[in-house]
Backbone as ProteinMPNN parsed JSONL, in Angstrom:
{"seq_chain_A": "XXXXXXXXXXXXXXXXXXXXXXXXXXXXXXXXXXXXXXXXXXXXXXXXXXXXXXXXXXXXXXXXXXXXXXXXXXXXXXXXXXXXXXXXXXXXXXXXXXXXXXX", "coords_chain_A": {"N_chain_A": [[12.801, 15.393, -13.077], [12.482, 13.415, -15.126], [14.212, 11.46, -14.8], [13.358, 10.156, -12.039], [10.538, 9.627, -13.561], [11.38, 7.421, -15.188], [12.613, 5.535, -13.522], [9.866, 4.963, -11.851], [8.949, 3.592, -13.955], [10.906, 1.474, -14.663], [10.015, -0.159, -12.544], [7.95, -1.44, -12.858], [5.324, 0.553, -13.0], [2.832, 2.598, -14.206], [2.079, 5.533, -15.65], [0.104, 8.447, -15.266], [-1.594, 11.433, -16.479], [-3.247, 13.68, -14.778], [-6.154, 15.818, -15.331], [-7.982, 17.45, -13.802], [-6.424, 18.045, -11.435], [-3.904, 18.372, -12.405], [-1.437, 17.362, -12.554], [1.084, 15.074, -12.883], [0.736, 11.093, -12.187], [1.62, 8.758, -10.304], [1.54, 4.923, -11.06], [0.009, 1.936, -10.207], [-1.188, -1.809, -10.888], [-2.761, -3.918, -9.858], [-4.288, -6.999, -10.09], [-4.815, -9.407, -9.31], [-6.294, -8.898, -6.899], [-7.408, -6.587, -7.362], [-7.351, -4.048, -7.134], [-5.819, -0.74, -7.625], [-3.066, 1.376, -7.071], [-1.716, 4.086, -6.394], [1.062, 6.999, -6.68], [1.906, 10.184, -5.148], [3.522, 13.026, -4.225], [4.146, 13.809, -0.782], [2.685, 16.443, -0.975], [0.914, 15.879, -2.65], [1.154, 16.262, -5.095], [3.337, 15.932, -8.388], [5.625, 13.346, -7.925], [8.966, 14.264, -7.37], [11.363, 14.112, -6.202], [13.451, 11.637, -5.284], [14.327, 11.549, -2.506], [12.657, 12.602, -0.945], [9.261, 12.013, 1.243], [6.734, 9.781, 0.163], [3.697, 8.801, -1.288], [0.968, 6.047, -0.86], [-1.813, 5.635, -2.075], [-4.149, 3.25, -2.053], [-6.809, 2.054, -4.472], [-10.313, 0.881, -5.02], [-11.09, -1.119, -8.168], [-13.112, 0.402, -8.763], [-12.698, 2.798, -8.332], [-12.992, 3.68, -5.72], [-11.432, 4.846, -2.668], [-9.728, 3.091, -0.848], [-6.889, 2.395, 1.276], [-4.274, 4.595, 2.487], [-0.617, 5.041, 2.585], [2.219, 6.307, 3.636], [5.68, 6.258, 2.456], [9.115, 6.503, 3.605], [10.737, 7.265, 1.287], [11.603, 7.408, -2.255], [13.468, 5.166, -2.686], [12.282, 3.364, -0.775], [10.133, 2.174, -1.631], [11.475, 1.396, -3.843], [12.806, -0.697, -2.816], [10.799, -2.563, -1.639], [9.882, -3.311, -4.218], [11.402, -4.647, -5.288], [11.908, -7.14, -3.531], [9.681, -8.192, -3.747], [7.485, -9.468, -6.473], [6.119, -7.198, -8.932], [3.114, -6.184, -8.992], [2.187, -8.382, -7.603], [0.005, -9.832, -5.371], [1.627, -10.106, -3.144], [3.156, -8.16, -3.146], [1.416, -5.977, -3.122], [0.181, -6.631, -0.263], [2.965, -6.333, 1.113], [3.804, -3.481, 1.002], [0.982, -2.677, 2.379], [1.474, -3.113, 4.896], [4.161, -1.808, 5.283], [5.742, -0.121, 7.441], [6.882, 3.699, 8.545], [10.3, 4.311, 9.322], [11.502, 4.146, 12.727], [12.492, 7.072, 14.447]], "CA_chain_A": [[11.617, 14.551, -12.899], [12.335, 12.599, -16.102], [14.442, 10.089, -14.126], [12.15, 9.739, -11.277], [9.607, 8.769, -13.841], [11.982, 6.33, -15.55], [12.61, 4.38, -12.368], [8.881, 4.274, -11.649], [8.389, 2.481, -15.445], [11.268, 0.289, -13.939], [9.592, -0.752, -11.44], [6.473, -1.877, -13.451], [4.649, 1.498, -12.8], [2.322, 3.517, -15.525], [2.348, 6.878, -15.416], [-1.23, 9.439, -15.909], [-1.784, 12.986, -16.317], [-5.097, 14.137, -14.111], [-6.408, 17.028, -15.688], [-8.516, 17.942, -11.944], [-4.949, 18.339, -10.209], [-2.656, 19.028, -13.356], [-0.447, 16.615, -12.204], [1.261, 13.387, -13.011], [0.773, 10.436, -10.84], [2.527, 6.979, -11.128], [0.292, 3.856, -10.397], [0.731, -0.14, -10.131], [-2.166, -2.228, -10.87], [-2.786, -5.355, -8.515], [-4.928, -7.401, -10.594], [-5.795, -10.46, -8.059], [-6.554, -8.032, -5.711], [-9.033, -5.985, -8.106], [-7.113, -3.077, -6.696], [-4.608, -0.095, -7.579], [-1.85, 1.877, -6.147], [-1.256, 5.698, -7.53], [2.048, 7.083, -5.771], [2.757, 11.022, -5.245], [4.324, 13.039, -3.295], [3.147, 14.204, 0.306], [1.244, 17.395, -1.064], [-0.453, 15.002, -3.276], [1.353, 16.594, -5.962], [4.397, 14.832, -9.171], [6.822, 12.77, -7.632], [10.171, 14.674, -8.32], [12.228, 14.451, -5.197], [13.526, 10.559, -4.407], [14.532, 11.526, -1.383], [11.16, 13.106, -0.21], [8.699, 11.475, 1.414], [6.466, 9.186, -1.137], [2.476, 8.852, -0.543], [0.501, 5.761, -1.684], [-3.087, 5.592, -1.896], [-5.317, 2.316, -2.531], [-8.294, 2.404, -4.737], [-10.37, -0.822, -6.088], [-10.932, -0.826, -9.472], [-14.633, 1.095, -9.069], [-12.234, 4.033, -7.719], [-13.176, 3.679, -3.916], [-10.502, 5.285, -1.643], [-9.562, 1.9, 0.456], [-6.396, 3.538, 2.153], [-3.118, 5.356, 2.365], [0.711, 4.92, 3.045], [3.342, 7.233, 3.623], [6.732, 5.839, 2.46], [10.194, 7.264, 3.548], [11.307, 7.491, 0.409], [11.117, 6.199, -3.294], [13.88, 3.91, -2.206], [11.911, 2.024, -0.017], [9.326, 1.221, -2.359], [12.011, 0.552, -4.758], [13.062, -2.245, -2.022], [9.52, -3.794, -1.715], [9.89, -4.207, -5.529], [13.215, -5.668, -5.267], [11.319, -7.976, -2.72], [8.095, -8.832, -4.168], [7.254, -9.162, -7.674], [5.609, -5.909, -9.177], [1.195, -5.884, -9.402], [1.588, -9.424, -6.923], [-0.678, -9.921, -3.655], [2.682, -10.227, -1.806], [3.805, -6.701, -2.985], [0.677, -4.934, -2.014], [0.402, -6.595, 1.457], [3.795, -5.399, 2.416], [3.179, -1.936, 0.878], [0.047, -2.132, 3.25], [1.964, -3.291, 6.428], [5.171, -0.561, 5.552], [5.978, 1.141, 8.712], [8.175, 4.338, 8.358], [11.251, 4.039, 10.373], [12.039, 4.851, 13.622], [13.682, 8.585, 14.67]], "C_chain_A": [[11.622, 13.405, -13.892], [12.905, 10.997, -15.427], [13.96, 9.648, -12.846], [11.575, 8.519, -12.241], [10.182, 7.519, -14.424], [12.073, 5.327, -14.446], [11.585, 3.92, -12.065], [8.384, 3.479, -13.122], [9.638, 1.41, -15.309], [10.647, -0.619, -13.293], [8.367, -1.192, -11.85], [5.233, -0.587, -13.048], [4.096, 2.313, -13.982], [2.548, 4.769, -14.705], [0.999, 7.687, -16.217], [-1.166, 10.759, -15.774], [-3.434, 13.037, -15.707], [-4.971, 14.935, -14.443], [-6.989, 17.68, -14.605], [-7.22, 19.15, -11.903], [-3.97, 19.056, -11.199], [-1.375, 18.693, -12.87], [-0.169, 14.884, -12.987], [1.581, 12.64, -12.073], [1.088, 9.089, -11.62], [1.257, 5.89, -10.112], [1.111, 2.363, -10.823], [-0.855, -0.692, -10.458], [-2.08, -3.53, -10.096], [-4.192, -6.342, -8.476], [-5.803, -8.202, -9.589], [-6.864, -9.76, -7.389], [-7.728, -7.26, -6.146], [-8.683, -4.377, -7.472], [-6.065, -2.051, -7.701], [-4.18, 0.897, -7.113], [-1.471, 2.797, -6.936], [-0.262, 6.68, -5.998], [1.94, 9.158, -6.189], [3.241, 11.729, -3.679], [3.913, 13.79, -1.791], [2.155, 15.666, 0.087], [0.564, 17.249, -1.845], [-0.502, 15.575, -4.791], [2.514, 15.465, -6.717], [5.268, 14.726, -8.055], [7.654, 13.427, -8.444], [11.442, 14.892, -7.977], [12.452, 12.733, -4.176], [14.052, 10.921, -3.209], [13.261, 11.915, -0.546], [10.564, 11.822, 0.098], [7.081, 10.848, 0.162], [4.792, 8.461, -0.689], [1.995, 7.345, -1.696], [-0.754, 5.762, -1.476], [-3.755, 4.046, -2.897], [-6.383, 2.394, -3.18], [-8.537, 0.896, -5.388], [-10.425, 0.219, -7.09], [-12.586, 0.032, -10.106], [-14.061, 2.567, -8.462], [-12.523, 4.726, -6.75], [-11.786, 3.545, -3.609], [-10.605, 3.849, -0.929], [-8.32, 2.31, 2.071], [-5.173, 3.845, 1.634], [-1.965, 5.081, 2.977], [1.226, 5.977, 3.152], [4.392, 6.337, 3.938], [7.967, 6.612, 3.015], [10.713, 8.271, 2.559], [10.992, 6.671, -1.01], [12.044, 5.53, -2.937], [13.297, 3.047, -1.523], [10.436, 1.704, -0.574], [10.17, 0.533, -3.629], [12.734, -0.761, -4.193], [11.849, -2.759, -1.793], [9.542, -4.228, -2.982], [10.426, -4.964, -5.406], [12.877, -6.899, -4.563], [10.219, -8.708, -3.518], [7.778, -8.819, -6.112], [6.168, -8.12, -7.767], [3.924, -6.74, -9.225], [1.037, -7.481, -8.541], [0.805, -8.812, -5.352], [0.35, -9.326, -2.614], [3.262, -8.513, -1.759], [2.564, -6.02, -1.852], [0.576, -5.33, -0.695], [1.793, -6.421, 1.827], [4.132, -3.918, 2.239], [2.131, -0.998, 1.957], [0.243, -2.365, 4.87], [3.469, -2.48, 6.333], [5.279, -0.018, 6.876], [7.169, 2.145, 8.443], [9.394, 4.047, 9.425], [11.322, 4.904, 11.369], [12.766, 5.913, 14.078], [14.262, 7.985, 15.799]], "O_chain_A": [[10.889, 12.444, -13.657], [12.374, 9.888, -15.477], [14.28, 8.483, -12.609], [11.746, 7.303, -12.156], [9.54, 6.491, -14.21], [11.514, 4.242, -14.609], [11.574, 2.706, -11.863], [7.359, 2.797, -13.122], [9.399, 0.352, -15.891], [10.765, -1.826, -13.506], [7.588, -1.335, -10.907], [4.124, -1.053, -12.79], [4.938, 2.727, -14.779], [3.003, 4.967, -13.578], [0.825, 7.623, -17.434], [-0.582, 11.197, -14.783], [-4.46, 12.529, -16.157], [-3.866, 15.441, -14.25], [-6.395, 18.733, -14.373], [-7.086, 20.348, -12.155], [-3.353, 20.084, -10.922], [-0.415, 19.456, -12.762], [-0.903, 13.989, -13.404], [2.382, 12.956, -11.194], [0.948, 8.602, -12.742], [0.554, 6.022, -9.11], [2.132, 1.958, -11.38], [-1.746, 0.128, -10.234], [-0.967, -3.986, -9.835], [-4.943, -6.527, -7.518], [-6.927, -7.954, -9.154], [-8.064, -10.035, -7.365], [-8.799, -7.216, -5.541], [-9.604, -3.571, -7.336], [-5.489, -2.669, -8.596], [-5.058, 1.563, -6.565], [-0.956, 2.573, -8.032], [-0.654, 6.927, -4.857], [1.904, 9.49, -7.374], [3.305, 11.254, -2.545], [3.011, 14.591, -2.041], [1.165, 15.939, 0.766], [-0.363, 18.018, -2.099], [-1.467, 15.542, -5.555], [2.769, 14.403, -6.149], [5.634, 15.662, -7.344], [7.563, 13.466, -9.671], [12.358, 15.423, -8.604], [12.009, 12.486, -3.054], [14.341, 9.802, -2.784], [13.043, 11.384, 0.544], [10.941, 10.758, -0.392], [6.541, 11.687, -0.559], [4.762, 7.628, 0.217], [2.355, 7.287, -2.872], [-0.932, 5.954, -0.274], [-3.766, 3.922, -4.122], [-7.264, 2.902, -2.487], [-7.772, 0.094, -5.924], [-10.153, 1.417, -7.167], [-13.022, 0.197, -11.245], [-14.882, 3.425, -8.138], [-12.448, 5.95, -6.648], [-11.037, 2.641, -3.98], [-11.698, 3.557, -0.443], [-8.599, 2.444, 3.263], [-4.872, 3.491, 0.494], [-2.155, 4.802, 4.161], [0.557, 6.876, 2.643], [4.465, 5.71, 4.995], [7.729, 7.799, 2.787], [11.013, 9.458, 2.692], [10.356, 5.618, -1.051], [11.397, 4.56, -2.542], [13.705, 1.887, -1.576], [9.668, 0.999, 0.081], [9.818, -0.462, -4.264], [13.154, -1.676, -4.901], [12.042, -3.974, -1.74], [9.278, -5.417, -3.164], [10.017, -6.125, -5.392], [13.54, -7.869, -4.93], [10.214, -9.918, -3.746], [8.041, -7.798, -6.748], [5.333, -8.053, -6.864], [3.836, -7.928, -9.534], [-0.08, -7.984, -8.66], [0.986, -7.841, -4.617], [0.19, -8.52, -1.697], [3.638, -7.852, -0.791], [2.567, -5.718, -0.659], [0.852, -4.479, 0.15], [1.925, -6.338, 3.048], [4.637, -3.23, 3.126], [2.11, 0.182, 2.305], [-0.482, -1.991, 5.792], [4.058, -2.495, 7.415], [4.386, 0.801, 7.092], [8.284, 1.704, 8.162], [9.076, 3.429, 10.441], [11.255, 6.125, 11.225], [13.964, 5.635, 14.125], [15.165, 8.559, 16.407]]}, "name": "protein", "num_of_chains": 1, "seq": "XXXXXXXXXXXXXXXXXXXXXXXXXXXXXXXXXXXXXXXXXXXXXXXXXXXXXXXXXXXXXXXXXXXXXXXXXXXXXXXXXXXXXXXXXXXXXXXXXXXXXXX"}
């Protein structure tokens, strides 16, 4: 899990412990926007499996639910980085237009 979390502090990502859940969850902040972006993994538990499927959830900054993704993989949010600069507008709108791929 250690290099997971290293790649998400690549990628301009913090990293929190919720005491609730007893989990750690990686986040982006998306200032303009007044929003942020806390990533785990589809049972809403630590990211610790890049190949698994990779959940994000929207909240503004008053910690209103706005909405939810499901990524492939952390690779393919580590290609919207690679695309977009980290905490810009342009990232989160194509974070929020993602489609998983086709079977």
């Amino acid at each position: 899990m250690a290099g997971l979390a290293q790649e998400f502090e690549r990628l301009g990502c913090w990293e929190s412990a919720t005491e609730e859940e007893n989990i750690v969850i990686y986040g982006m902040d998306f200032e303009e926007e007044k929003v942020f972006v806390v990533f785990t993994d589809d049972a809403g538990k630590t990211p610790a499996d890049e190949a698994a499927p990779l959940v994000a959830a929207c909240y503004s900054d008053d910690d209103c639910f706005k909405w939810g993704k499901e990524l492939e993989n952390f690779a393919a949010w580590k290609q919207l980085c690679a695309e977009h600069k980290p905490g810009s507008p342009a990232l989160l709108h194509a974070l929020a237009a993602y489609e998983l791929p086709k079977k």
